[in-house]
CSV table of C-alpha atoms in Angstrom, one decimal:
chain,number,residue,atom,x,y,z
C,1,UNK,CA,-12.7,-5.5,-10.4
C,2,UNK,CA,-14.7,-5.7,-13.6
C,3,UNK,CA,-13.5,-5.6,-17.1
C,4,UNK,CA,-15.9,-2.4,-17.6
C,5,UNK,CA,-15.4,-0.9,-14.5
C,6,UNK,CA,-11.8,-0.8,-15.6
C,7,UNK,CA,-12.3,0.4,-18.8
C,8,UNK,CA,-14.9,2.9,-17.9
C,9,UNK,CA,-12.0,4.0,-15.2
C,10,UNK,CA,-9.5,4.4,-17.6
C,11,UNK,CA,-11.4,6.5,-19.6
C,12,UNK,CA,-12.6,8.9,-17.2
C,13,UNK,CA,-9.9,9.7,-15.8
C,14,UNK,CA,-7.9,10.0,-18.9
C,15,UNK,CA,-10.4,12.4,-20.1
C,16,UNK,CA,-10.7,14.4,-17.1
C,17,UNK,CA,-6.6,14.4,-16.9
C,18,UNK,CA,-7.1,15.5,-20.8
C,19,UNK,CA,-9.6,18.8,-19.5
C,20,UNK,CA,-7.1,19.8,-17.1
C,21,UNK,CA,-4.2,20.5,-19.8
C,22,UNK,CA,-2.5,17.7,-18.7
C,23,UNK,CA,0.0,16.7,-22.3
C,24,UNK,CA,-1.7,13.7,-23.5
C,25,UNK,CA,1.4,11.0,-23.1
C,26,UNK,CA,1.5,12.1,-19.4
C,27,UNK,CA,-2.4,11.8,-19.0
C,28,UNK,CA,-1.9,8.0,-20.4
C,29,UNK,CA,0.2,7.4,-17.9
C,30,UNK,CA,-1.4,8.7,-14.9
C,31,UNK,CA,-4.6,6.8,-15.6
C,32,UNK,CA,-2.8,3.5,-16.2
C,33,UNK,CA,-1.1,3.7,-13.3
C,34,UNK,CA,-3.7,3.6,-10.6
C,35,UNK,CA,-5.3,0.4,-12.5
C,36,UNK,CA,-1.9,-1.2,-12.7
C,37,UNK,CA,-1.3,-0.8,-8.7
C,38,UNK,CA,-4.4,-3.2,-8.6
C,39,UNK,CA,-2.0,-6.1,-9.9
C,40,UNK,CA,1.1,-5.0,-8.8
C,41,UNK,CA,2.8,-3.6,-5.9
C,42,UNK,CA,4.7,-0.1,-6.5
C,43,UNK,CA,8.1,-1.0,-6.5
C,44,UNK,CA,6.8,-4.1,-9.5
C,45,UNK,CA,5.2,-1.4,-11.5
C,46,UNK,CA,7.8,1.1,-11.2
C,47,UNK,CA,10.0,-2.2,-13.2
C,48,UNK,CA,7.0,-2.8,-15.2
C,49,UNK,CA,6.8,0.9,-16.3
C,50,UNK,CA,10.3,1.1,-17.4
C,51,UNK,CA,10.0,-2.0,-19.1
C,52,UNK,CA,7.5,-0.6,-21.2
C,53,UNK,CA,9.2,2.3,-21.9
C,54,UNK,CA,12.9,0.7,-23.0
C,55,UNK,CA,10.7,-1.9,-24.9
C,56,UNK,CA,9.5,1.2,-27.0
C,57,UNK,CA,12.4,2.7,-27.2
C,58,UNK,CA,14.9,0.1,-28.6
C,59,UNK,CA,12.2,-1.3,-30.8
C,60,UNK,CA,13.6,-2.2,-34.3
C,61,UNK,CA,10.3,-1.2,-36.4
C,62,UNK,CA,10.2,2.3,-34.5
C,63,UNK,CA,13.3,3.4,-36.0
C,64,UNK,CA,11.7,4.1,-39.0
C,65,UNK,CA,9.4,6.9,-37.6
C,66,UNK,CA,12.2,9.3,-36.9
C,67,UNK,CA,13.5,8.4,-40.0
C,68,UNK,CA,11.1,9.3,-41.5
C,69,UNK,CA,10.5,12.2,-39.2
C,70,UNK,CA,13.9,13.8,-40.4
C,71,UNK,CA,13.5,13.2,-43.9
C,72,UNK,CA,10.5,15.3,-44.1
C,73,UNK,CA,12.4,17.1,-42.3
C,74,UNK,CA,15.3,18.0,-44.5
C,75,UNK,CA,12.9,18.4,-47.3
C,76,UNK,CA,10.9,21.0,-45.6
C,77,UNK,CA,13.8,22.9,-45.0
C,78,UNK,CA,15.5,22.7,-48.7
C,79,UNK,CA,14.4,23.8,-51.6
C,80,UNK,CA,13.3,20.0,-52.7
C,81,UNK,CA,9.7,20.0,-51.5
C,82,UNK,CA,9.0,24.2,-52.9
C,83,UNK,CA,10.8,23.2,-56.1
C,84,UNK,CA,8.7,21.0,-57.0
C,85,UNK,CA,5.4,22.4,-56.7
C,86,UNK,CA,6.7,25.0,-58.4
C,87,UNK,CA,7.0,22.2,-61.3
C,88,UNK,CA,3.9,20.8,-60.7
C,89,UNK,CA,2.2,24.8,-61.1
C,90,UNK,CA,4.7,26.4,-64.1
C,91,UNK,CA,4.8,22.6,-66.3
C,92,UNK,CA,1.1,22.6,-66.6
C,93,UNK,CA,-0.6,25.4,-68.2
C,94,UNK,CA,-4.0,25.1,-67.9
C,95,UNK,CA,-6.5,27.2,-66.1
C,96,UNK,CA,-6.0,25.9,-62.3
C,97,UNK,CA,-2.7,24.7,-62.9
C,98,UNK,CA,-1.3,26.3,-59.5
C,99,UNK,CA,-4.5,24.1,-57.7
C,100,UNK,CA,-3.4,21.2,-59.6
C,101,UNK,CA,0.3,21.5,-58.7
C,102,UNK,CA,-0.6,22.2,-55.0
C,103,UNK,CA,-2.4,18.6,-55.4
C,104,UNK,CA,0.4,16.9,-57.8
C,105,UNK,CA,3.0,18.1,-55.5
C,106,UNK,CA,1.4,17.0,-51.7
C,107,UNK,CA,1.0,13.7,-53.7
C,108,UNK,CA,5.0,13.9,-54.5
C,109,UNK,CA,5.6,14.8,-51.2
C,110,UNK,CA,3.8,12.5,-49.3
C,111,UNK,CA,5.5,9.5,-51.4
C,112,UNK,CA,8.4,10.2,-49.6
C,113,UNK,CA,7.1,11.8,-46.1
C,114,UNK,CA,4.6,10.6,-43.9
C,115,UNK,CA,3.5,13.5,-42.2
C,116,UNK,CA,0.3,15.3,-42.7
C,117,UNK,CA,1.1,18.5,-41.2
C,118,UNK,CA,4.9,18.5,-42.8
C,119,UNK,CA,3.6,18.3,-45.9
C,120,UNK,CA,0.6,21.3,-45.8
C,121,UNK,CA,3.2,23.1,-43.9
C,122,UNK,CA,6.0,22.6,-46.8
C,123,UNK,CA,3.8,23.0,-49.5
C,124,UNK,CA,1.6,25.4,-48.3
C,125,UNK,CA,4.3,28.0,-47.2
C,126,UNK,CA,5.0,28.4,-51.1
C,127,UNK,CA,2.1,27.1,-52.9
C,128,UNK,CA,-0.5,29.6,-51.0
C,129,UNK,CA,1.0,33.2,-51.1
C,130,UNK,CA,1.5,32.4,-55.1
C,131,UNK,CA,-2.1,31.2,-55.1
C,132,UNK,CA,-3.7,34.0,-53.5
C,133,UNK,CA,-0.9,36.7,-55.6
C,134,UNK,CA,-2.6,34.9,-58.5
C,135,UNK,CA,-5.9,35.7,-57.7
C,136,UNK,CA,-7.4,32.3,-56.7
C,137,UNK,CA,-10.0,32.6,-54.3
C,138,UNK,CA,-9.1,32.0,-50.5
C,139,UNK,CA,-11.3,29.2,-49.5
C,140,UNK,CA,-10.5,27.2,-52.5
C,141,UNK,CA,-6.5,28.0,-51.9
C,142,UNK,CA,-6.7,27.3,-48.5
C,143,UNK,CA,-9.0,24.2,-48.9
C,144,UNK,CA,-6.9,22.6,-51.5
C,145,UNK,CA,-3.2,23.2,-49.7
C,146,UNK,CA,-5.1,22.0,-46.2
C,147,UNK,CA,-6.5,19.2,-47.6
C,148,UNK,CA,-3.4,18.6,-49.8
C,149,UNK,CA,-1.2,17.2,-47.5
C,150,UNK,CA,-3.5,14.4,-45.7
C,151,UNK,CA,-2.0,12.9,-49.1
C,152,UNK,CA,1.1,12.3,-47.1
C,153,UNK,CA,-0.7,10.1,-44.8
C,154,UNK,CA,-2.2,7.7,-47.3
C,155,UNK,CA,0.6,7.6,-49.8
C,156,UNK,CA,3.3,5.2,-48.4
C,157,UNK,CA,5.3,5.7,-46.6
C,158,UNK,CA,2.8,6.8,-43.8
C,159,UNK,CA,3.2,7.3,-40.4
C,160,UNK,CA,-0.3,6.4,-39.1
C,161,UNK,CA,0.2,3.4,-41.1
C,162,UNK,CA,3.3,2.9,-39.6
C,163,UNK,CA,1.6,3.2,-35.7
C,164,UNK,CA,-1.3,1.3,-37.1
C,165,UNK,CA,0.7,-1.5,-37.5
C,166,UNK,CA,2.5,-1.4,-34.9
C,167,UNK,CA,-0.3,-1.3,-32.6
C,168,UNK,CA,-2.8,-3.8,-34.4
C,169,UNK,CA,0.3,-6.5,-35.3
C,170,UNK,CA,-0.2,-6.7,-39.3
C,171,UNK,CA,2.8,-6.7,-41.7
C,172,UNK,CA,3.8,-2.6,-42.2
C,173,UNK,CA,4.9,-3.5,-46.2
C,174,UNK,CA,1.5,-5.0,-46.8
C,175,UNK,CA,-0.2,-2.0,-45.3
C,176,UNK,CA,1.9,0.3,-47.2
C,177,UNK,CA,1.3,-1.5,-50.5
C,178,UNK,CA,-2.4,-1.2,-49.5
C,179,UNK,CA,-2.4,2.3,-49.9
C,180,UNK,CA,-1.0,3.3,-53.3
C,181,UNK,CA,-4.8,2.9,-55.4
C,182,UNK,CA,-6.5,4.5,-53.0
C,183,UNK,CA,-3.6,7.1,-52.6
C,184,UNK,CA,-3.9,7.2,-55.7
C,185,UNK,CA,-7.4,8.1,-56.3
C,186,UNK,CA,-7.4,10.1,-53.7
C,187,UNK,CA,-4.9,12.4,-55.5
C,188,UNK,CA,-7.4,12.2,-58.5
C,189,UNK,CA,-11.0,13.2,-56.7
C,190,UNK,CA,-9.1,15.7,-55.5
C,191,UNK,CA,-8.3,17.3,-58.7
C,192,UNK,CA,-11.7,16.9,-59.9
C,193,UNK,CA,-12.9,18.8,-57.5
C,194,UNK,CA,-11.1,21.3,-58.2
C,195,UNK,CA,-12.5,21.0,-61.7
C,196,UNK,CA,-15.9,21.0,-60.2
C,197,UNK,CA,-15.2,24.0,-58.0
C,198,UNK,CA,-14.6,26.4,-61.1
C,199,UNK,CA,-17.5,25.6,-62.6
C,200,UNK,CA,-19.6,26.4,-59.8
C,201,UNK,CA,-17.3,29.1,-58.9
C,202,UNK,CA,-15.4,30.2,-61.5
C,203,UNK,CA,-14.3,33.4,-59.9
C,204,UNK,CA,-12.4,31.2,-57.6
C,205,UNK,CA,-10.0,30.4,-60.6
C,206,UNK,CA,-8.6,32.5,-62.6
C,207,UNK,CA,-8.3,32.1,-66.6
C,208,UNK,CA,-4.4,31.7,-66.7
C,209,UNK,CA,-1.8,31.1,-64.3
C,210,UNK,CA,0.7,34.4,-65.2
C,211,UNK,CA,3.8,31.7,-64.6
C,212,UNK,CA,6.8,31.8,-66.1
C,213,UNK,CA,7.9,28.4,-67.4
C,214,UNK,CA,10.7,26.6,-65.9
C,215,UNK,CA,14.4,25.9,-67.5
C,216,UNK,CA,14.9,22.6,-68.3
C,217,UNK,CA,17.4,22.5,-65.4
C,218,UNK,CA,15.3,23.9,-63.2
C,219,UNK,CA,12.8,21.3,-64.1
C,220,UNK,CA,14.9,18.3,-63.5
C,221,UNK,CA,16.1,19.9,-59.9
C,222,UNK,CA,12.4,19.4,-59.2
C,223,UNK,CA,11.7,16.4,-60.8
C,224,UNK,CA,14.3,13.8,-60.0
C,225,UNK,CA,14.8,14.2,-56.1
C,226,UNK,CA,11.6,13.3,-55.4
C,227,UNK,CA,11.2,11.0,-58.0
C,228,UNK,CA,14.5,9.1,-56.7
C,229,UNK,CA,13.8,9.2,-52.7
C,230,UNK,CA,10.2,7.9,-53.5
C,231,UNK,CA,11.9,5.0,-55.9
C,232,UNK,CA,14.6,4.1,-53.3
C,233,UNK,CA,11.7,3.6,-50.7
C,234,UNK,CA,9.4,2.3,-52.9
C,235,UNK,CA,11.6,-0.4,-54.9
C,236,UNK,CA,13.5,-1.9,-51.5
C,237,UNK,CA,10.4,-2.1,-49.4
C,238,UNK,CA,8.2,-4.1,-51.6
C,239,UNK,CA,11.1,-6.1,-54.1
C,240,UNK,CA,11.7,-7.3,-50.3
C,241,UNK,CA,15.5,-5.5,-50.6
C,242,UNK,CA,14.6,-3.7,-47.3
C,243,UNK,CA,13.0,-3.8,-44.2
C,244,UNK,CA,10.8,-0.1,-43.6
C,245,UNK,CA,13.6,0.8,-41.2
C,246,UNK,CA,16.3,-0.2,-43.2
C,247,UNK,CA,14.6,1.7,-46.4
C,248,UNK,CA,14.2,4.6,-44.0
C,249,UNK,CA,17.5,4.5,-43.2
C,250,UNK,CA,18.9,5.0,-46.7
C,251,UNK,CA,16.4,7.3,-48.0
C,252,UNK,CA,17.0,10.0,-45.1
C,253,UNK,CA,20.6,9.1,-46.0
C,254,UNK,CA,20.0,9.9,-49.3
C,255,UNK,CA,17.6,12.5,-48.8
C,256,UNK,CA,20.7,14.5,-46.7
C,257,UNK,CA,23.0,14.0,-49.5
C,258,UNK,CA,20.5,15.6,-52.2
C,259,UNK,CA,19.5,18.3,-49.9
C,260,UNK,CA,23.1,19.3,-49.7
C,261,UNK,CA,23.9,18.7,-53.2
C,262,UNK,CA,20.9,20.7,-54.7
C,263,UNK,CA,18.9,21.6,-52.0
C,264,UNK,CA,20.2,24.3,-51.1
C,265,UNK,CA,20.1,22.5,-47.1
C,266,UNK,CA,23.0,24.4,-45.0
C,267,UNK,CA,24.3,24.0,-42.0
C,268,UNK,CA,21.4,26.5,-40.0
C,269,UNK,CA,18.7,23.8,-41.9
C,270,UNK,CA,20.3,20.8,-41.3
C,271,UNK,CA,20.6,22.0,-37.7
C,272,UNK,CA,16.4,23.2,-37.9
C,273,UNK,CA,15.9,19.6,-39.1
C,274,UNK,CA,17.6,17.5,-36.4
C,275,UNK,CA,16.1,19.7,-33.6
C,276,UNK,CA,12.8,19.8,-35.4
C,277,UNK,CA,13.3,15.5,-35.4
C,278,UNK,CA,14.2,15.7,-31.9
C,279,UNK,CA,11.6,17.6,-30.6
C,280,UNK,CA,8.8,15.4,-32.5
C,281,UNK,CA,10.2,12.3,-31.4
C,282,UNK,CA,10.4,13.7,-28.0
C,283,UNK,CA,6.8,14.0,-27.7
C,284,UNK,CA,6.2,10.5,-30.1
C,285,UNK,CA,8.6,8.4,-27.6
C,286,UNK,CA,6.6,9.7,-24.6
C,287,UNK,CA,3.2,9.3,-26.0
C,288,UNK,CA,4.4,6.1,-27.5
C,289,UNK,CA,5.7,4.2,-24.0
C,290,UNK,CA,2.7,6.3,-22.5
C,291,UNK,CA,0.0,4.5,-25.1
C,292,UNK,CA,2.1,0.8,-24.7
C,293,UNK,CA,1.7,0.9,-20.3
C,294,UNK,CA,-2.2,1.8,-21.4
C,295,UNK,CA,-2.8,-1.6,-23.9
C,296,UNK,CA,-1.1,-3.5,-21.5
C,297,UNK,CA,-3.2,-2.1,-18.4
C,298,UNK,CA,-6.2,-2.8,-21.0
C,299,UNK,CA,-4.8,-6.2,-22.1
C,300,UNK,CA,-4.1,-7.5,-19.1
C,301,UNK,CA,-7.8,-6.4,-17.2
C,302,UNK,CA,-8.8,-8.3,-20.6
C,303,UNK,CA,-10.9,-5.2,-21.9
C,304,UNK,CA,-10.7,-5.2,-25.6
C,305,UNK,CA,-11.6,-9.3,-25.2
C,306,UNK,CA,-14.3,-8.6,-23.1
C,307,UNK,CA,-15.1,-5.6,-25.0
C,308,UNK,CA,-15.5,-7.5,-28.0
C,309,UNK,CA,-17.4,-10.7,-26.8
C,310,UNK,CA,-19.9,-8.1,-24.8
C,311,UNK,CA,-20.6,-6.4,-28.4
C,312,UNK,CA,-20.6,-10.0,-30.6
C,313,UNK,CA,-23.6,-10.5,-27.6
C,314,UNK,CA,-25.8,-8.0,-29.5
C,315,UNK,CA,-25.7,-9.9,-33.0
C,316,UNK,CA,-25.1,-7.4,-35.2
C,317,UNK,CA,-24.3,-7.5,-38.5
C,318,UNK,CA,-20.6,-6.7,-39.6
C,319,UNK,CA,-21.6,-3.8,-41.5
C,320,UNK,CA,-23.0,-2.4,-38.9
C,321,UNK,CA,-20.6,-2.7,-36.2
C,322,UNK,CA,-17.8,-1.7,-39.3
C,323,UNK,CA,-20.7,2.0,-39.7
C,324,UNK,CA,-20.5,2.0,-35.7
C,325,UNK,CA,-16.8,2.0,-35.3
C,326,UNK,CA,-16.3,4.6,-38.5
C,327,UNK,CA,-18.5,6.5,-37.1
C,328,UNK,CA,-16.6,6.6,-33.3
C,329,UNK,CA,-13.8,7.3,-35.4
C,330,UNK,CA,-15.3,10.4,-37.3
C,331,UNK,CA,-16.1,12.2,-33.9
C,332,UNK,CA,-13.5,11.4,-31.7
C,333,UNK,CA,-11.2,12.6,-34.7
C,334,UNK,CA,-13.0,16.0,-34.0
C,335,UNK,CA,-11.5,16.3,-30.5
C,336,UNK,CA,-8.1,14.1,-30.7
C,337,UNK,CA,-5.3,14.0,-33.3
C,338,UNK,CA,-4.6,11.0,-35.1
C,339,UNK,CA,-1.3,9.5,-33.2
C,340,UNK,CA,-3.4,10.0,-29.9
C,341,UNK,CA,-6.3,7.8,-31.2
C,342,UNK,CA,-4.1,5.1,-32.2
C,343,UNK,CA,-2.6,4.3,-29.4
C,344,UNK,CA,-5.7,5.1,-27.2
C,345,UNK,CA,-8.5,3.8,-29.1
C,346,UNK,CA,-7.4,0.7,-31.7
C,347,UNK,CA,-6.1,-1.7,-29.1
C,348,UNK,CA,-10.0,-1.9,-27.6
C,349,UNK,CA,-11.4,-2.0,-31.1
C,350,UNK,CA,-9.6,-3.4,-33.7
C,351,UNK,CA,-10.0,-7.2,-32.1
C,352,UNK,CA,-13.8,-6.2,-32.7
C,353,UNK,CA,-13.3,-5.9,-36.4
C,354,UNK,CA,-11.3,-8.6,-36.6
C,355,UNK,CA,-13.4,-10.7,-34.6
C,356,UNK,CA,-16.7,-9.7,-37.4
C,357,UNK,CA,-14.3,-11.3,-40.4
C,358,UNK,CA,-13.1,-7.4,-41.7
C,359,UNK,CA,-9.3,-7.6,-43.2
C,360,UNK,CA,-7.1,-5.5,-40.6
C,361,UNK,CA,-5.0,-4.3,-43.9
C,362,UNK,CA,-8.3,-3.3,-45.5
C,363,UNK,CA,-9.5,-1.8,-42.0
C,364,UNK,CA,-6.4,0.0,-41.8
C,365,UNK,CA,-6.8,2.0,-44.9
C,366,UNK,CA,-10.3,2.4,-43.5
C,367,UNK,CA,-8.7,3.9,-40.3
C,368,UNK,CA,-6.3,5.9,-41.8
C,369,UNK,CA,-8.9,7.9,-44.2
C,370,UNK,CA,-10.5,8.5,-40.8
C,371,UNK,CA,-7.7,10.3,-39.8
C,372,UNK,CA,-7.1,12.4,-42.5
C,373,UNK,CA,-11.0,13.6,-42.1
C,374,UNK,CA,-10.1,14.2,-38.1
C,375,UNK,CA,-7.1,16.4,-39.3
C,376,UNK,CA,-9.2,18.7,-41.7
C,377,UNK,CA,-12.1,18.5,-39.2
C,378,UNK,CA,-12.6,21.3,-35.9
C,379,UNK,CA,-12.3,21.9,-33.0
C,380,UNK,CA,-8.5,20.0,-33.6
C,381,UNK,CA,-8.3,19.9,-37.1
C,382,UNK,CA,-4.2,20.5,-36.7
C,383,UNK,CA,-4.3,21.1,-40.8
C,384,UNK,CA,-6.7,24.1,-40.5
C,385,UNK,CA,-4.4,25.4,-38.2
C,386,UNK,CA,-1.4,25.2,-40.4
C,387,UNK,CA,-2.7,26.5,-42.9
C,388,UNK,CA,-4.7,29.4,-41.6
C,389,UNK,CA,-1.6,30.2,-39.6
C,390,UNK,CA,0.8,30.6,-42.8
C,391,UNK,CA,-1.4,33.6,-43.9
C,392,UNK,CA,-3.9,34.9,-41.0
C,393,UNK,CA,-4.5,38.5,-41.8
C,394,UNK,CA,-5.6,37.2,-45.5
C,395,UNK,CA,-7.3,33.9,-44.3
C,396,UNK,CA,-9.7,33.1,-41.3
C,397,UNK,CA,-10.6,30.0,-39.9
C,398,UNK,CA,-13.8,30.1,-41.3
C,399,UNK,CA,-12.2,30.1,-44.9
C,400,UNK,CA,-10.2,26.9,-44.2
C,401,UNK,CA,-12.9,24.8,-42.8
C,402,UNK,CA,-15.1,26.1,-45.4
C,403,UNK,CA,-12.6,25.7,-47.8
C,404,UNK,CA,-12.1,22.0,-46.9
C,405,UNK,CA,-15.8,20.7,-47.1
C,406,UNK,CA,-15.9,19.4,-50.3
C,407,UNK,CA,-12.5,17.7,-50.3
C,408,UNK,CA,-14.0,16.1,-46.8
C,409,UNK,CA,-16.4,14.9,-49.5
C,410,UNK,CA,-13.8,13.1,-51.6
C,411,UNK,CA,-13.0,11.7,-48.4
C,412,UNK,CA,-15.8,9.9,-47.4
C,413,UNK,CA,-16.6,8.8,-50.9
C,414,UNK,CA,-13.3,6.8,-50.9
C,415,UNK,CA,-14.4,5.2,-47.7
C,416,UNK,CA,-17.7,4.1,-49.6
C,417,UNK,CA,-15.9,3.0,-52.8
C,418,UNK,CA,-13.2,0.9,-50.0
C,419,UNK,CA,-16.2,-0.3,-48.6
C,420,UNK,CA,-18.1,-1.2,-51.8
C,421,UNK,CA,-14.8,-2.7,-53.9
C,422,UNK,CA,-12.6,-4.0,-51.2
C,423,UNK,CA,-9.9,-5.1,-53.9
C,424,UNK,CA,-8.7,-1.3,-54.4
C,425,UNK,CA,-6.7,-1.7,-50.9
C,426,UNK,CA,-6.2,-5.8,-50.9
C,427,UNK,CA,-4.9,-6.1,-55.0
C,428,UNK,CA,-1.7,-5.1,-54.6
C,429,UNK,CA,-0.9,-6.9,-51.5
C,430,UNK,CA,-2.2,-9.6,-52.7
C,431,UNK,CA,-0.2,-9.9,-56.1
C,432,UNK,CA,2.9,-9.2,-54.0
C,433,UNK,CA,2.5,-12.2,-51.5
């Protein structure tokens, strides 16, 4: 059988298992399997299946994720991640301060979780009834808090990044280095569009934040749990004390300990987190084994090779296969979630970019401001969701997405200034090799 008529098998069916409600690591699954019984016999493949799926689960680099997973966790479900926006909003007064602090504290938050949907769902639950109480308007409240926490998932540590390398093969440090500038300036566009929005809109704002200002205890609660989780993962991942998983490791560690100790986390939260942990890695490990028996289907019917030498055929520039594959990216992200399109899509394409002389730690920052657009972007925009759901007789739907369009702007605009000075992802990787 041909490389194509493999490929276009595995995709059809997948998407036809996808229609039918089928959950998406079982879908994977079933669609690899009727290719894979055209090299093996059943009995072989039943081995070669639970190969796959041990190999994922015993891997030493996929500790970190429910690491990870449970320290956003714990945070969600202390006082750590509330307290400090409520820093960021009361220690800036300024008109917009409770805007800015929803911005300042995603940013915090997602320097110590990876999770996009944690961190609008941990700083949104505060940040947004005190917004709208405040008499911000809803799309910009919702807008900022939705948008907010795709911070998490280009701040290091990420998860996508963490999948991204995984899948694609490139150091996970260098990748997470990679994304501090444009983190970053991410974190700064952001704010100024918030500047920009009450000028246009100045109703939207209100003159002054009625907040009362924060002890100096108070402040410090706020201040330095964040400050030393994101330290302890930041200083023993790139001074080369740490592996990810081992800097996972001692940060949820750590992260436990402060909960407990001024967290407020008790027993009933520590129990929510661990389930909470559970059930996402339940679903991760699944669709993880599910996504590694699909590349290896793929890989072994050789279609991302083939794929790639049919596309070099065409003799396109690199720019323009680099707008073609951002551009896949953009809409599929408008029907799939981002750990989905990581294990379905990248094996088949990112040999394509490599192949056109495009730096997979470059590309993957690329990629991963991709997926923060596919998260704020309908039908499955999962942080629309959150947010709209955290307030839905005051909010609709149509406020969120609304509310999100210009910080989708911001967005794109950091893809054109990646694409324009490459250096802004490479520097740092660079000066630490």
């Amino acid at each position: 059988m041909e490389w194509y008529h493999v490929g276009g098998g595995l995709l059809t069916l997948l998407m036809v298992l996808i229609s039918l409600g089928v959950p998406l690591p079982f879908a994977l699954a079933a669609a690899s399997l009727p290719f894979l019984w055209l090299i093996q016999d059943f009995s072989t493949s039943l081995i070669s299946v639970e190969l796959k799926i041990w190999g994922v689960w015993v891997d030493y680099i996929l500790l970190a994720v429910p690491l990870f997973v449970f320290l956003g966790e714990l945070i969600a479900r202390s006082t750590i991640g509330p307290n400090l926006y409520r820093f960021m909003h009361r220690g800036v007064r300024v008109r917009g301060s409770a805007a800015y602090g929803s911005i300042g504290a995603c940013a915090g938050f997602g320097a110590v979780c990876g999770s996009s949907m944690v961190g609008s769902l941990t700083i949104g639950s505060v940040a947004l009834p005190e917004m709208l109480k405040l008499g911000y308007g809803k799309r910009l409240s919702a807008g900022v808090l939705a948008a907010g926490g795709t911070l998490s998932v280009l701040i290091p540590p990420s998860l996508i990044l963490l999948f991204y390398g995984i899948v694609v093969d490139v150091s996970i440090g260098d990748l997470f280095i990679a994304g501090i500038l444009p983190g970053i300036t991410l974190t700064t566009m952001f704010a100024i569009v918030v500047v920009v929005w009450g000028i246009i809109n100045p109703e939207s704002i209100p003159r002054v934040d009625n907040a009362l200002r924060m002890p100096l205890f108070e402040i410090m609660a706020a201040v330095l749990p964040i400050l030393v989780i994101g330290l302890v993962i930041t200083v023993s991942i790139y001074a080369g004390i740490a592996t990810p998983t081992e800097a996972a490791a001692i940060a949820a560690l750590l992260t436990l300990i402060i909960a407990v100790a001024v967290g407020n986390l008790r027993w009933e939260g520590l129990k929510s987190a661990l389930l909470a942990t559970m059930r996402t890695m339940g679903y991760l490990g699944l669709l993880l084994s599910a996504g590694t028996l699909f590349g290896f289907v793929l890989t072994y019917h050789q279609v991302p090779q083939q794929f790639t030498e049919a596309f070099l055929t065409l003799a396109l520039e690199p720019y323009m296969v680099l707008a073609m594959v951002i551009a896949f990216y953009l809409v599929v992200g408008m029907f799939l979630e981002p750990v989905s399109i990581t294990f379905i899509t990248l094996p088949t394409l990112f040999p394509l970019i490599s192949s056109v002389g495009y730096d997979l730690v470059w590309f993957g920052i690329i990629y991963t401001i991709t997926m923060e657009i596919a998260v704020l972007t309908p039908p499955v925009g999962l942080n629309l969701y959150v947010i709209q759901g955290l307030a839905p007789k005051e909010i609709a739907l149509k406020d969120v997405i609304l509310g999100v369009l210009p910080f989708i702007g911001a967005l794109a605009i950091l893809i054109a200034l990646l694409l324009l000075f490459p250096q802004m992802a490479l520097y740092l990787p660079e000066l630490a090799s």
